[in-house]
Amino acid sequence: MTHNYLLGALCILVLTCSLVPASSDGLVRVGLKKRPLDLHGIKAAKMARLHGEQGKGLNSMRHDESDLDILSLKNYMDAQYYGEISVGSPPQKFTVIFDTGSSNLWIPSSKCIFSIACLFHRKYKHKNSKTYQEIGKSCAIHYGSGSVSGFLSQDNVEVGDLVVHNQVFMEATREGSLTFVVGKFDGILGLGFQEISVGDVVPVWYNMIEQGLVQEEVFSFWLNRDQNAKDGGELVFGGVDEKHFKGKHTYVPVTQKGYWQFEMDDFLIGNLSTGFCEGGCAAIVDSGTSLLAGPTTVVTQINHAIGAQGVVSMECKLVVSDYGEMIWELLLAGVQPDKVCSQVGLCFFNGSGLESANIEMVVEEENKMKAPPGNDLVCTACEMIVVWVRNQLKQQETKERVLDYVNQLCESLPSPMGESVIDCNSLSRMPNVTFTIGSRDFTLTPEQYILKTEEGPTSVCLSGFIALDVPPPRGPLWILGDVFMGAYHTVFDYGNLKVGFAEAV
């Protein structure tokens, strides 16, 4: 029974944020409600999702507090940070996720009568708003965790003490996922770039700038990971709140507009590089993703290092058994890694390149990217093994030890839904993990990347890492969600197209 709860827990995890009326110091704050972490409740959070189906597609600053629009965030089990906005005149209140991985605003419509999710959330009644303007164009938004559809409308949107006039958004009439039923949020407010906006709708953030509502083209997140704390976090429009970080931010440029995408230098387990980021890795920082999502090859190494229980991949173990020594010899002989699997006959050219030119997830049904059938699956396993063997060669290990280690990695391949369960008593023996960004190391301890849940006297620990293989040209891609943002205060500098990270306090 406990295992079933864990599957449910790791099938569902997402994020959200919030706000309130202005206080006497000129800042907009909200009192946060905390909920106890439990295995039943964690099902209300939706795990890391891929936004790739959306639309067309991603020196600290000082301000007087009166220049900032500060939104306090509600923290639901370190998995959802949600908050309140208002739409219409008079205002109708809704809780939303503030999501840097998408760009549209949508809320449930009063015309949503056939979706169960709408029964459990507040619905927008445009006939009650004197500032409503009809558009009526059909619209559909697809997330990895589900889809919503409806039609476009226009009205005033209040975010904190800012009123965005004539904002176009979607009234959702169908919500096609259990995620939206159990989520603590009514809708989603996207903070990504217009390049991935469905229908090319101008995002709320863009209109804040256009209407002169913020002095600086910057917003920033502080996510509180202390489940017992009163405050769940803050979202600040127009700058940063300096009391929530220490030191200076390390900034890196946005490399591709759409998501907040940048180049990551390396990823280390303990003090050793995984070897996957040679030449750099694409990454996005995403407030709408609860966990840390990375390529299967690297997440498998993490699972092995922390003792995660995954699913055994017979294809992977067979490749090690039948071709491991040949892969070893070819790499020693200086054969280019991307040619090894074709030389041993496990990957084939299709005219433009290898059928599996990039390492893909062995089991990726959750993200609606089918694993390659037949020989393609073996090719994928071979490519992962090449990465692992090559990395071990750099450590000057013996062939026997390397092949034994790689065989163990096969046993740590993530299960189909990406879930990984950890022995809570082993946290003290787990390694730190480090993301190198802008030539600076950003380290997470086991206490930061492991989610601990409790049910009665029982504690269960869940890995903060899931496997996600994003195909080219967007991927391979890391997604740094709330697990990372909770440790590092994050600045989204739209004016200078860069993102910055500093240690959160």
PDB file of C-alpha atoms in Angstrom, residues 320 325 328-329 397-408:
ATOM      1  CA  VAL A 320      26.832  -4.676 -21.001  1.00  0.00           C
ATOM      2  CA  GLU A 325      34.244  -5.286 -23.543  1.00  0.00           C
ATOM      3  CA  TRP A 328      35.723  -0.554 -23.725  1.00  0.00           C
ATOM      4  CA  GLU A 329      38.245  -1.510 -26.404  1.00  0.00           C
ATOM      5  CA  GLU A 397      39.639   2.247 -13.338  1.00  0.00           C
ATOM      6  CA  THR A 398      40.173  -1.345 -14.496  1.00  0.00           C
ATOM      7  CA  LYS A 399      37.926  -2.854 -17.158  1.00  0.00           C
ATOM      8  CA  GLU A 400      36.402  -5.351 -14.715  1.00  0.00           C
ATOM      9  CA  ARG A 401      35.523  -2.667 -12.176  1.00  0.00           C
ATOM     10  CA  VAL A 402      34.109  -0.358 -14.828  1.00  0.00           C
ATOM     11  CA  LEU A 403      31.873  -3.012 -16.393  1.00  0.00           C
ATOM     12  CA  ASP A 404      30.677  -4.093 -12.954  1.00  0.00           C
ATOM     13  CA  TYR A 405      29.853  -0.460 -12.116  1.00  0.00           C
ATOM     14  CA  VAL A 406      28.027   0.045 -15.422  1.00  0.00           C
ATOM     15  CA  ASN A 407      26.029  -3.138 -14.808  1.00  0.00           C
ATOM     16  CA  GLN A 408      24.949  -1.684 -11.454  1.00  0.00           C
TER      17      GLN A 408
END
